[in-house]
Coordinates of C-alpha atoms in Angstrom, one line a residue:
Chain A
X1 CA 90.7 15.8 1.8
X2 CA 89.6 19.3 0.2
X3 CA 89.6 22.6 1.9
X4 CA 85.7 24.1 0.7
X5 CA 85.5 27.7 0.4
X6 CA 82.2 29.5 -0.2
X7 CA 82.3 33.2 -0.2
X8 CA 79.1 35.0 -0.7
X9 CA 77.4 38.3 -0.5
X10 CA 75.4 37.3 2.8
X11 CA 77.5 34.1 3.8
X12 CA 80.6 32.9 3.6
X13 CA 81.0 29.1 4.8
X14 CA 84.2 27.2 5.6
X15 CA 84.4 22.9 5.1
X16 CA 86.8 19.8 5.0
X17 CA 84.8 17.4 2.4
X18 CA 86.4 14.0 0.8
X19 CA 86.0 13.4 -2.8
X20 CA 83.8 11.8 -2.5
X21 CA 81.1 15.0 -1.6
X22 CA 80.6 14.3 2.3
X23 CA 81.8 17.4 4.8
X24 CA 82.7 17.5 6.9
X25 CA 83.1 20.2 10.1
X26 CA 81.7 22.8 8.7
X27 CA 82.1 26.9 9.6
X28 CA 79.4 29.4 8.9
X29 CA 79.7 33.3 9.2
X30 CA 77.4 36.2 7.5
X31 CA 80.2 38.4 6.0
X32 CA 80.8 42.0 7.3
X33 CA 80.0 44.2 4.2
X34 CA 81.9 47.1 5.2
X35 CA 85.2 44.8 6.5
X36 CA 85.2 44.1 3.1
X37 CA 87.8 41.7 1.1
X38 CA 90.8 42.0 3.8
X39 CA 88.2 41.3 6.7
X40 CA 87.6 38.0 4.0
X41 CA 90.7 36.6 3.6
X42 CA 91.9 36.8 7.1
X43 CA 88.5 35.0 8.1
X44 CA 89.0 32.8 5.4
X45 CA 93.2 32.3 6.1
X46 CA 92.0 32.1 9.8
X47 CA 89.0 29.3 9.7
X48 CA 91.0 27.2 7.2
X49 CA 94.5 27.6 9.1
X50 CA 92.2 25.7 11.6
X51 CA 90.2 23.3 9.7
X52 CA 93.4 21.9 7.8
X53 CA 95.2 22.0 11.5
X54 CA 92.0 19.4 13.0
X55 CA 91.9 17.5 9.8
X56 CA 91.7 13.6 9.9
X57 CA 93.5 13.4 6.8
X58 CA 96.2 15.3 5.0
X59 CA 94.6 18.5 3.3
X60 CA 96.1 18.7 -0.7
X61 CA 94.1 21.1 -2.3
X62 CA 91.9 24.1 -1.7
X63 CA 88.1 24.8 -4.3
X64 CA 86.5 28.1 -3.7
X65 CA 83.1 28.8 -5.1
X66 CA 82.7 32.5 -5.2
X67 CA 79.3 35.1 -5.7
X68 CA 80.6 37.3 -8.1
X69 CA 82.0 37.4 -11.0
X70 CA 85.2 35.6 -11.7
X71 CA 88.3 35.9 -14.3
X72 CA 89.6 31.5 -14.2
X73 CA 91.8 32.3 -16.7
X74 CA 93.5 33.8 -14.4
X75 CA 92.0 33.0 -11.2
X76 CA 91.0 36.8 -9.8
X77 CA 87.3 38.2 -9.3
X78 CA 86.8 40.4 -12.0
X79 CA 86.8 44.2 -11.3
X80 CA 83.0 44.3 -10.3
X81 CA 81.6 46.8 -9.3
X82 CA 78.5 44.9 -7.4
X83 CA 81.8 43.1 -5.2
X84 CA 83.7 45.9 -3.8
X85 CA 87.0 45.3 -2.4
X86 CA 87.6 42.5 -4.6
X87 CA 88.4 43.9 -7.4
X88 CA 91.2 41.9 -8.9
X89 CA 92.4 39.8 -5.9
X90 CA 93.6 36.9 -6.9
X91 CA 92.3 34.7 -3.9
X92 CA 94.4 31.4 -4.8
X93 CA 97.3 33.3 -4.7
X94 CA 96.7 34.0 -1.0
X95 CA 95.3 31.2 -0.2
X96 CA 98.5 29.0 -1.6
X97 CA 101.1 31.5 0.2
X98 CA 99.6 31.6 3.1
X99 CA 98.3 27.7 3.7
X100 CA 100.8 26.2 1.1
X101 CA 97.7 24.0 -0.6
X102 CA 97.1 24.8 -3.7
X103 CA 94.2 26.5 -4.8
X104 CA 91.2 27.5 -7.4
X105 CA 88.7 29.3 -7.4
X106 CA 85.2 30.1 -9.7
X107 CA 81.6 31.9 -9.3
X108 CA 79.4 30.2 -7.4
X109 CA 77.0 28.9 -10.5
X110 CA 79.8 26.9 -12.7
X111 CA 81.1 25.7 -9.0
X112 CA 77.0 24.6 -8.1
X113 CA 77.0 23.2 -11.4
X114 CA 79.9 21.3 -11.1
X115 CA 79.4 20.7 -7.6
X116 CA 74.9 19.1 -8.9
X117 CA 77.1 16.9 -11.8
X118 CA 79.1 15.1 -9.3
X119 CA 77.6 14.8 -5.9
X120 CA 73.7 15.7 -6.4
X121 CA 70.8 15.6 -9.3
X122 CA 73.2 15.7 -12.2
X123 CA 75.2 12.9 -11.1
X124 CA 76.3 11.0 -13.7
X125 CA 75.6 13.1 -17.1
X126 CA 77.6 14.6 -19.3
X127 CA 75.7 17.5 -20.6
X128 CA 74.0 19.7 -18.2
X129 CA 72.6 23.1 -16.8
X130 CA 72.2 24.8 -13.9
X131 CA 71.0 27.7 -12.4
X132 CA 71.2 29.0 -9.1
X133 CA 67.8 31.4 -8.8
X134 CA 68.7 34.2 -6.1
X135 CA 69.4 37.5 -5.9
X136 CA 70.2 37.0 -9.7
X137 CA 70.6 34.7 -12.0
X138 CA 73.2 32.6 -12.6
X139 CA 74.6 30.3 -15.3
X140 CA 76.3 27.2 -15.5
X141 CA 77.0 25.0 -18.5
X142 CA 78.6 21.4 -18.6
X143 CA 79.4 20.2 -21.6
X144 CA 81.6 17.0 -21.2
X145 CA 81.5 16.3 -17.5
X146 CA 83.4 19.7 -18.0
X147 CA 82.2 24.0 -17.0
X148 CA 82.2 25.5 -20.7
X149 CA 83.5 28.7 -20.5
X150 CA 83.4 29.7 -24.2
X151 CA 86.2 31.6 -25.5
X152 CA 86.2 34.8 -23.7
X153 CA 86.1 32.9 -20.3
X154 CA 82.1 34.4 -19.4
X155 CA 79.7 31.5 -20.8
X156 CA 76.9 30.5 -19.1
X157 CA 75.4 34.3 -18.3
X158 CA 72.0 31.7 -19.0
X159 CA 70.3 34.7 -16.8
X160 CA 70.8 37.5 -18.9
X161 CA 68.9 35.9 -21.6
X162 CA 66.5 38.6 -22.7
X163 CA 63.3 37.4 -22.9
X164 CA 61.2 41.3 -22.3
X165 CA 62.9 43.7 -25.2
X166 CA 61.9 46.9 -23.3
X167 CA 61.5 45.0 -19.4
X168 CA 63.1 46.8 -16.5
X169 CA 66.3 47.2 -15.7
X170 CA 69.1 44.3 -15.0
X171 CA 71.9 44.9 -12.5
X172 CA 74.3 44.5 -16.1
X173 CA 72.5 46.8 -17.7
X174 CA 70.6 45.9 -19.8
X175 CA 66.7 45.9 -19.8
X176 CA 64.2 42.5 -19.7
X177 CA 67.0 40.1 -19.1
X178 CA 65.0 36.9 -17.3
X179 CA 67.4 37.8 -14.2
X180 CA 65.8 41.1 -14.2
X181 CA 62.4 39.2 -14.5
X182 CA 62.3 35.9 -12.4
X183 CA 65.2 36.5 -9.5
X184 CA 64.5 36.0 -6.4
X185 CA 64.4 39.9 -5.9
X186 CA 63.3 40.3 -9.0
X187 CA 60.2 38.1 -8.0
X188 CA 59.8 40.1 -5.0
X189 CA 59.8 43.3 -6.7
X190 CA 57.2 42.6 -9.0
X191 CA 55.6 40.9 -6.0
X192 CA 55.4 44.0 -4.1
X193 CA 54.2 46.3 -7.0
X194 CA 51.4 44.1 -7.3
X195 CA 49.8 44.4 -3.8
X196 CA 50.5 48.4 -4.9
X197 CA 49.0 48.4 -7.7
X198 CA 45.9 46.4 -6.8
X199 CA 46.0 46.5 -3.2
X200 CA 42.6 44.8 -2.9
X201 CA 44.1 41.5 -4.1
X202 CA 47.3 41.8 -2.3
X203 CA 45.8 40.2 1.4
X204 CA 47.9 37.0 0.4
X205 CA 50.6 38.3 -0.3
X206 CA 51.2 40.3 2.7
X207 CA 50.3 38.1 4.6
X208 CA 52.3 35.2 4.2
X209 CA 55.2 38.3 4.1
X210 CA 54.4 39.7 7.8
X211 CA 56.6 41.6 6.5
X212 CA 58.4 43.4 3.6
X213 CA 56.7 41.1 0.4
X214 CA 59.7 39.1 -0.5
X215 CA 60.3 36.2 -3.4
X216 CA 59.4 33.7 -0.3
X217 CA 56.0 35.7 0.7
X218 CA 55.0 35.0 -2.5
X219 CA 55.4 31.5 -3.2
X220 CA 53.8 30.7 0.1
X221 CA 50.9 32.9 -0.7
X222 CA 51.0 30.9 -3.9
X223 CA 51.1 27.1 -2.6
X224 CA 47.4 28.2 -0.4
X225 CA 46.4 29.1 -4.3
X226 CA 46.4 32.8 -3.6
X227 CA 45.3 33.9 -6.9
X228 CA 47.7 37.4 -6.8
X229 CA 50.1 35.3 -6.2
X230 CA 49.3 32.1 -8.6
X231 CA 49.7 35.0 -11.6
X232 CA 52.4 36.4 -10.0
X233 CA 55.2 32.5 -10.1
X234 CA 53.0 32.8 -13.6
X235 CA 54.4 34.6 -15.6
X236 CA 57.5 34.3 -13.7
X237 CA 57.4 30.0 -14.8
X238 CA 56.3 32.4 -18.6
X239 CA 59.8 33.9 -18.4
X240 CA 61.7 31.2 -16.7
X241 CA 60.1 28.4 -19.6
X242 CA 61.1 30.9 -22.8
X243 CA 65.5 30.9 -20.5
X244 CA 64.7 27.3 -20.3
X245 CA 63.4 26.1 -23.5
X246 CA 66.3 28.6 -25.0
X247 CA 68.9 27.2 -23.5
X248 CA 67.3 23.1 -24.1
X249 CA 66.6 24.1 -28.1
X250 CA 70.6 24.1 -28.3
X251 CA 72.4 23.1 -26.1
X252 CA 70.4 19.2 -26.4
X253 CA 71.0 19.0 -22.0
X254 CA 70.5 15.7 -20.8
X255 CA 68.9 17.4 -17.3
X256 CA 68.3 21.7 -15.9
X257 CA 69.2 21.4 -12.6
X258 CA 67.3 24.9 -10.7
X259 CA 69.4 25.9 -7.5
X260 CA 69.4 28.3 -5.2
X261 CA 67.0 30.3 -2.8
X262 CA 63.7 30.4 -5.3
X263 CA 64.3 26.5 -5.7
X264 CA 63.8 26.2 -2.2
X265 CA 59.9 27.3 -3.4
X266 CA 59.1 23.4 -5.1
X267 CA 56.8 22.2 -6.2
X268 CA 54.6 25.5 -7.1
X269 CA 57.4 26.1 -8.8
X270 CA 58.7 23.3 -10.8
X271 CA 55.0 22.0 -11.8
X272 CA 54.5 25.5 -13.7
X273 CA 58.0 25.6 -14.7
X274 CA 57.8 22.4 -16.7
X275 CA 54.7 23.0 -18.5
X276 CA 55.7 26.6 -19.9
X277 CA 59.4 25.6 -21.0
X278 CA 57.7 23.0 -23.0
X279 CA 55.3 24.7 -23.8
X280 CA 58.8 27.1 -25.8
X281 CA 60.3 24.1 -26.4
X282 CA 60.5 23.0 -29.9
X283 CA 59.0 19.0 -30.5
X284 CA 61.8 17.4 -30.5
X285 CA 63.4 18.3 -27.6
X286 CA 60.1 17.8 -25.1
X287 CA 60.2 14.2 -24.7
X288 CA 63.6 15.3 -23.4
X289 CA 63.6 17.4 -20.9
X290 CA 64.2 17.5 -17.3
X291 CA 64.5 20.1 -14.7
X292 CA 65.1 19.1 -11.1
X293 CA 65.4 20.7 -8.5
X294 CA 69.2 20.7 -6.1
X295 CA 70.0 18.5 -4.4
X296 CA 73.0 20.4 -2.4
X297 CA 71.1 22.5 -1.0
X298 CA 72.9 24.9 1.5
X299 CA 75.5 22.8 0.7
X300 CA 76.2 23.6 -2.6
X301 CA 78.9 26.1 -2.4
X302 CA 80.6 23.9 -0.6
X303 CA 80.7 20.2 -2.1
X304 CA 80.5 23.2 -5.7
X305 CA 83.9 23.9 -4.7
X306 CA 85.4 20.8 -3.4
X307 CA 84.8 19.7 -7.1
X308 CA 86.2 22.1 -8.4
X309 CA 89.2 21.3 -6.2
X310 CA 88.9 17.5 -7.7
X311 CA 88.2 18.6 -11.2
X312 CA 90.7 21.1 -11.3
X313 CA 93.7 18.6 -10.9
X314 CA 94.5 20.8 -7.6
X315 CA 94.2 18.0 -5.3
X316 CA 95.9 15.1 -7.0
Chain B
X1 CA 89.0 13.6 -53.1
X2 CA 85.6 14.2 -52.1
X3 CA 81.5 13.9 -53.8
X4 CA 79.8 16.7 -51.9
X5 CA 76.6 16.4 -52.1
X6 CA 73.7 19.9 -51.5
X7 CA 70.3 18.5 -51.3
X8 CA 67.7 21.4 -50.2
X9 CA 64.0 21.9 -51.0
X10 CA 64.5 23.8 -54.5
X11 CA 67.4 23.0 -55.9
X12 CA 69.7 20.3 -55.4
X13 CA 74.2 20.6 -56.3
X14 CA 76.8 18.2 -56.4
X15 CA 80.2 18.4 -57.1
X16 CA 83.5 16.8 -56.5
X17 CA 85.7 19.1 -53.8
X18 CA 88.7 19.0 -52.7
X19 CA 89.8 18.8 -48.7
X20 CA 91.2 22.3 -49.0
X21 CA 88.0 23.7 -49.7
X22 CA 87.6 23.7 -54.0
X23 CA 84.8 23.2 -55.4
X24 CA 85.1 21.3 -59.4
X25 CA 82.7 20.0 -61.7
X26 CA 79.9 21.8 -60.1
X27 CA 76.5 20.5 -61.0
X28 CA 72.9 21.6 -60.3
X29 CA 68.5 21.2 -60.6
X30 CA 65.9 21.8 -59.6
X31 CA 63.9 19.5 -57.0
X32 CA 61.2 17.8 -58.7
X33 CA 59.3 18.3 -55.4
X34 CA 56.3 15.5 -56.8
X35 CA 59.4 12.9 -57.8
X36 CA 60.0 12.9 -53.6
X37 CA 63.2 11.1 -52.1
X38 CA 63.4 8.4 -55.1
X39 CA 63.2 10.7 -57.9
X40 CA 66.2 13.0 -55.9
X41 CA 68.5 9.4 -55.1
X42 CA 68.4 8.5 -58.3
X43 CA 69.3 11.5 -60.0
X44 CA 72.6 12.2 -56.6
X45 CA 73.6 8.2 -57.5
X46 CA 73.9 9.5 -61.0
X47 CA 75.7 12.9 -61.1
X48 CA 77.9 11.4 -58.1
X49 CA 78.4 8.1 -60.4
X50 CA 79.2 10.7 -63.3
X51 CA 81.5 12.3 -61.1
X52 CA 83.5 9.9 -59.8
X53 CA 84.5 8.6 -63.2
X54 CA 85.3 11.7 -64.7
X55 CA 87.9 12.8 -61.3
X56 CA 90.7 13.3 -61.6
X57 CA 91.6 11.7 -58.6
X58 CA 90.4 9.0 -56.5
X59 CA 87.1 9.8 -54.9
X60 CA 87.6 8.2 -51.7
X61 CA 84.4 10.1 -49.6
X62 CA 80.7 11.1 -49.6
X63 CA 80.0 14.4 -47.8
X64 CA 75.9 15.4 -48.1
X65 CA 74.2 18.8 -46.4
X66 CA 70.6 17.6 -45.9
X67 CA 67.7 20.6 -45.5
X68 CA 65.7 19.2 -43.3
X69 CA 66.3 18.1 -40.1
X70 CA 68.7 14.3 -39.5
X71 CA 69.3 12.2 -36.9
X72 CA 73.3 12.7 -37.0
X73 CA 73.7 9.0 -34.7
X74 CA 71.8 6.6 -36.8
X75 CA 72.7 8.2 -40.5
X76 CA 68.6 8.9 -41.0
X77 CA 66.8 11.8 -42.5
X78 CA 64.4 12.1 -39.4
X79 CA 60.6 11.3 -39.6
X80 CA 59.3 15.2 -40.7
X81 CA 56.6 16.5 -42.2
X82 CA 58.0 18.9 -44.4
X83 CA 59.8 17.3 -46.5
X84 CA 57.5 14.5 -47.9
X85 CA 59.2 10.6 -48.9
X86 CA 61.7 11.2 -46.5
X87 CA 60.7 9.9 -43.7
X88 CA 63.4 8.1 -42.2
X89 CA 65.5 7.5 -45.6
X90 CA 69.5 6.1 -44.9
X91 CA 70.5 8.2 -47.6
X92 CA 74.7 7.6 -46.6
X93 CA 73.9 3.3 -46.7
X94 CA 72.5 4.2 -49.9
X95 CA 75.5 5.8 -51.5
X96 CA 77.9 3.4 -49.8
X97 CA 75.9 0.5 -51.6
X98 CA 75.9 1.9 -55.1
X99 CA 78.7 4.5 -55.1
X100 CA 81.0 1.8 -52.7
X101 CA 82.5 5.1 -50.8
X102 CA 81.3 5.7 -47.2
X103 CA 78.8 8.9 -47.1
X104 CA 78.3 10.7 -44.1
X105 CA 74.1 13.0 -43.5
X106 CA 74.0 16.2 -41.5
X107 CA 71.5 19.0 -41.9
X108 CA 72.7 21.6 -43.8
X109 CA 73.0 24.1 -41.0
X110 CA 75.3 22.2 -39.1
X111 CA 77.1 21.3 -42.5
X112 CA 77.1 24.9 -43.2
X113 CA 78.7 25.9 -39.5
X114 CA 81.3 23.4 -40.4
X115 CA 82.1 25.1 -43.9
X116 CA 82.3 28.1 -42.4
X117 CA 84.9 26.6 -40.1
X118 CA 87.1 24.9 -41.8
X119 CA 86.8 27.4 -45.0
X120 CA 84.8 30.3 -44.5
X121 CA 84.5 33.4 -42.3
X122 CA 85.0 31.1 -39.1
X123 CA 88.5 29.6 -39.9
X124 CA 91.1 29.4 -37.0
X125 CA 88.2 29.8 -34.1
X126 CA 87.5 27.4 -31.4
X127 CA 83.4 28.1 -30.9
X128 CA 82.0 29.1 -33.8
X129 CA 77.9 29.8 -34.2
X130 CA 76.1 29.7 -37.8
X131 CA 72.6 31.1 -38.6
X132 CA 71.2 29.7 -41.4
X133 CA 68.8 33.0 -42.1
X134 CA 66.1 31.5 -45.1
X135 CA 63.2 29.3 -46.0
X136 CA 63.6 28.8 -42.1
X137 CA 66.6 29.8 -39.6
X138 CA 68.7 27.0 -38.8
X139 CA 71.6 26.6 -36.3
X140 CA 74.4 25.5 -35.8
X141 CA 77.1 25.5 -32.6
X142 CA 81.5 24.8 -32.8
X143 CA 82.6 24.1 -29.9
X144 CA 86.3 22.8 -29.5
X145 CA 85.8 23.2 -33.5
X146 CA 83.5 20.0 -33.7
X147 CA 79.8 20.2 -34.6
X148 CA 78.1 20.3 -30.9
X149 CA 75.3 18.0 -30.9
X150 CA 73.9 17.8 -27.1
X151 CA 72.7 14.9 -25.1
X152 CA 70.2 14.1 -27.3
X153 CA 71.5 15.0 -31.4
X154 CA 69.4 17.9 -31.7
X155 CA 71.5 20.5 -29.8
X156 CA 71.8 23.7 -31.9
X157 CA 67.7 25.0 -32.5
X158 CA 68.9 28.6 -32.2
X159 CA 66.3 29.4 -34.7
X160 CA 63.6 27.9 -32.2
X161 CA 64.6 30.7 -29.7
X162 CA 61.5 32.0 -28.0
X163 CA 61.5 35.4 -28.2
X164 CA 57.9 37.4 -28.2
X165 CA 55.9 34.4 -25.9
X166 CA 52.6 35.8 -28.3
X167 CA 53.9 36.0 -30.8
X168 CA 52.9 34.3 -34.4
X169 CA 52.9 30.5 -35.6
X170 CA 56.2 29.1 -36.3
X171 CA 56.3 25.7 -38.0
X172 CA 57.6 24.3 -35.2
X173 CA 54.7 23.9 -33.6
X174 CA 54.9 27.0 -31.0
X175 CA 54.6 30.3 -31.3
X176 CA 56.9 33.4 -31.0
X177 CA 60.2 31.4 -32.2
X178 CA 62.7 33.8 -34.0
X179 CA 62.1 31.6 -37.0
X180 CA 59.0 32.8 -36.5
X181 CA 59.8 36.5 -36.9
X182 CA 63.2 37.0 -38.6
X183 CA 63.1 34.1 -41.5
X184 CA 63.4 34.8 -45.3
X185 CA 59.3 33.3 -44.8
X186 CA 58.3 35.3 -41.6
X187 CA 60.5 39.0 -43.2
X188 CA 58.5 38.7 -46.2
X189 CA 54.6 37.8 -44.4
X190 CA 55.4 40.6 -42.5
X191 CA 55.9 42.6 -45.2
X192 CA 53.2 41.9 -47.1
X193 CA 51.8 42.9 -44.1
X194 CA 52.9 46.1 -43.2
X195 CA 51.9 47.0 -47.1
X196 CA 48.4 45.4 -46.7
X197 CA 47.3 47.4 -43.3
X198 CA 49.9 50.9 -44.3
X199 CA 48.9 51.2 -48.3
X200 CA 49.9 54.8 -48.2
X201 CA 53.4 53.9 -47.2
X202 CA 53.7 50.7 -48.4
X203 CA 55.4 52.3 -52.2
X204 CA 58.7 52.3 -51.6
X205 CA 58.5 47.9 -50.8
X206 CA 55.8 47.3 -53.8
X207 CA 58.1 49.2 -56.1
X208 CA 60.9 47.5 -55.1
X209 CA 59.1 43.8 -55.2
X210 CA 57.6 44.2 -58.4
X211 CA 55.3 41.5 -57.6
X212 CA 54.9 39.3 -54.3
X213 CA 56.7 41.1 -51.5
X214 CA 59.5 39.3 -50.4
X215 CA 62.0 39.7 -48.1
X216 CA 64.6 40.4 -50.8
X217 CA 61.9 43.8 -51.0
X218 CA 62.1 44.6 -47.7
X219 CA 65.9 44.9 -47.5
X220 CA 66.3 46.9 -51.1
X221 CA 63.5 49.2 -50.2
X222 CA 65.3 49.9 -46.8
X223 CA 68.6 50.4 -48.8
X224 CA 66.7 52.8 -50.5
X225 CA 66.1 54.6 -46.9
X226 CA 62.2 53.7 -47.6
X227 CA 60.8 54.8 -43.9
X228 CA 58.5 51.3 -43.5
X229 CA 61.2 49.0 -44.8
X230 CA 63.8 50.7 -42.5
X231 CA 61.0 49.9 -39.6
X232 CA 60.6 46.6 -40.1
X233 CA 64.5 46.2 -41.0
X234 CA 64.9 47.3 -37.0
X235 CA 62.4 45.0 -35.3
X236 CA 63.9 42.4 -37.3
X237 CA 67.3 42.8 -36.1
X238 CA 66.0 43.5 -32.4
X239 CA 64.6 40.0 -32.6
X240 CA 68.0 38.2 -34.0
X241 CA 69.4 40.6 -31.9
X242 CA 67.9 39.5 -29.2
X243 CA 68.6 35.8 -30.6
X244 CA 72.5 36.1 -30.9
X245 CA 72.5 38.8 -27.9
X246 CA 71.2 35.4 -26.1
X247 CA 73.5 32.8 -27.6
X248 CA 76.7 34.9 -26.9
X249 CA 76.2 35.0 -23.2
X250 CA 75.9 31.7 -23.2
X251 CA 78.3 30.3 -25.4
X252 CA 81.1 33.2 -25.9
X253 CA 82.2 31.8 -29.3
X254 CA 85.3 34.2 -31.2
X255 CA 82.8 34.4 -33.9
X256 CA 79.0 34.4 -35.0
X257 CA 78.7 34.0 -38.6
X258 CA 75.2 34.1 -40.4
X259 CA 74.9 32.5 -43.7
X260 CA 71.8 32.0 -45.9
X261 CA 69.6 33.6 -48.2
X262 CA 68.9 36.6 -45.8
X263 CA 72.2 37.2 -45.3
X264 CA 73.2 38.3 -49.1
X265 CA 70.8 41.3 -47.6
X266 CA 74.3 42.7 -46.6
X267 CA 75.5 45.8 -44.7
X268 CA 71.5 46.7 -44.4
X269 CA 71.1 43.7 -42.4
X270 CA 74.2 43.8 -40.2
X271 CA 74.7 47.4 -39.3
X272 CA 71.3 47.6 -37.5
X273 CA 71.7 43.4 -36.3
X274 CA 75.5 44.3 -34.5
X275 CA 73.8 47.5 -32.5
X276 CA 70.8 45.4 -31.0
X277 CA 72.7 42.6 -30.3
X278 CA 75.3 44.9 -29.1
X279 CA 72.5 45.9 -27.0
X280 CA 70.8 43.7 -25.5
X281 CA 75.0 42.1 -25.2
X282 CA 76.2 41.6 -21.2
X283 CA 79.4 44.7 -20.8
X284 CA 81.6 41.8 -20.3
X285 CA 80.4 40.3 -24.1
X286 CA 80.7 42.9 -25.8
X287 CA 84.3 44.0 -27.0
X288 CA 84.4 40.1 -28.6
X289 CA 80.8 40.2 -30.3
X290 CA 82.2 39.5 -33.0
X291 CA 78.9 39.1 -36.2
X292 CA 80.3 38.0 -39.6
X293 CA 79.1 37.5 -43.1
X294 CA 79.2 33.8 -44.5
X295 CA 82.0 33.8 -47.0
X296 CA 80.9 30.2 -48.4
X297 CA 77.7 31.4 -50.2
X298 CA 76.5 29.3 -53.3
X299 CA 78.8 26.6 -52.1
X300 CA 77.5 26.8 -48.1
X301 CA 76.5 23.4 -48.4
X302 CA 78.6 22.0 -50.9
X303 CA 81.4 23.2 -49.0
X304 CA 80.0 22.2 -45.6
X305 CA 79.5 18.8 -47.2
X306 CA 83.0 18.4 -47.5
X307 CA 84.0 19.8 -44.4
X308 CA 81.5 17.0 -43.2
X309 CA 82.9 13.7 -44.7
X310 CA 86.6 15.5 -43.7
X311 CA 85.2 15.8 -40.3
X312 CA 84.0 12.7 -40.0
X313 CA 86.8 10.6 -40.9
X314 CA 85.0 8.6 -43.7
X315 CA 87.8 11.2 -46.7
X316 CA 90.3 8.9 -45.1

């Protein structure tokens, strides 16, 4: 049995997971941002201890999916301006000390990629590309069945492909990254801006939103064939298609799996995305293009953590 | 001793190469395009036979760098509209039959990447990205010391990153690929167009060209601080920088090596390219950016062929 931990900016979850991908006894809570890392670690240890005590089988390892930059080699959270209080934290060390089981941590996109490869849409693939499109855009590259980390440990940053040289400012400090145009946050922001500048055409999106305009409202309105929303989705898919085609031309994976909150939009996103990616793809790659929605959905982080612990050998 | 063969659209070369990267008895000739593949294969076999007979040591294998698409798995030239007459040719099979030594073929960008890794600027790297910027833009990705081919064998097409959604038409059929803006051909074409539309500013480039305007003329004029040429080089480096940054963010190699005729421009290309790539790169990757000119220059194809034969085990 594996203790799976998923720490995000909004929610955190813990569960017991089996090596074949079943999730048992899941506990989810809201992240108290003001409480910071110390509060969160206390909660994780407390719930973890309870889960281990209640497990029907021996819990031999812990996997952690973390919603922020992780230095995998040192098993520490990266000094980050986005995730306050976590700088340089060695979560696995703390868990090993307090719960007595080996632990391994990676960022949520890498964990998600491994989860989809092991239990989800990418089952059976050797080479896989995973996008986690939510607040930001994370990427995970699987080569020969393993997370590819590159020479400096930071490979897989597929959300920061530049797709528009003088485009909007990205959280990474650059302009025109895929993330700055196509993350859930960015789609919501572009939706808001479009409704503001074209108020006569914004009714569908406003109605779908029923409050602040989000990416979900844009996709919901597009599903009703709202003109402005369809334009926004088309533009989104054009940029995403550029990114996907660049990744496919370079890496020729068996599949490209897309997860995260934006992937929940379903067909209204995936259909135009497939068309745009195809348009930007080299002809030789076209017959091989497979863009799949992630299958693990809400359990992506937890099952990623299970796969991570299993892959790292921590569960042996 | 290895028989090295480099077949390009303009020239072809054969030589003997040692496993430690020395080139002996090089023979170069002009490719007779009208003669097609049959003529070329006759020449290759004839020169190859002569080189083997004159070799001071036993020639145990042959490596071939081919300037066009190769299906590595089947060891055949891809059915291609660019390289007439070569469709589906199994060059290694012919060489093995006629010269009695095992042979292996790959496209020039993959061979070049392997050559730079083994004998050139990328020596000692585990992960490397190679761009061959000449008539087109070829790419080779080295992961863990080996050419990465992906699931369908066509990985590494870094020249076909889309960098300008509605940009110029590319030979691959798409618009706005890196190759369509930054290959030698494309830089020459953009230079010609700039001189035509801004004749008052075109004197420097025209003078540097002394005839038809080429990429070389644009770089030569930029070296004399010609305003129009510098604008063209800056634009070129902006697009190349986008492509390099995308590849670096995704793959985090130890080095990015740039070869081919355009790389001969030297500092006038590499300085602004480093600046632009840096600009588009995620901060976490910046300290690791190393863009290096290829070292093997004119022997890139032959030494790539030597490295290919050695890596494939054909030389054992």
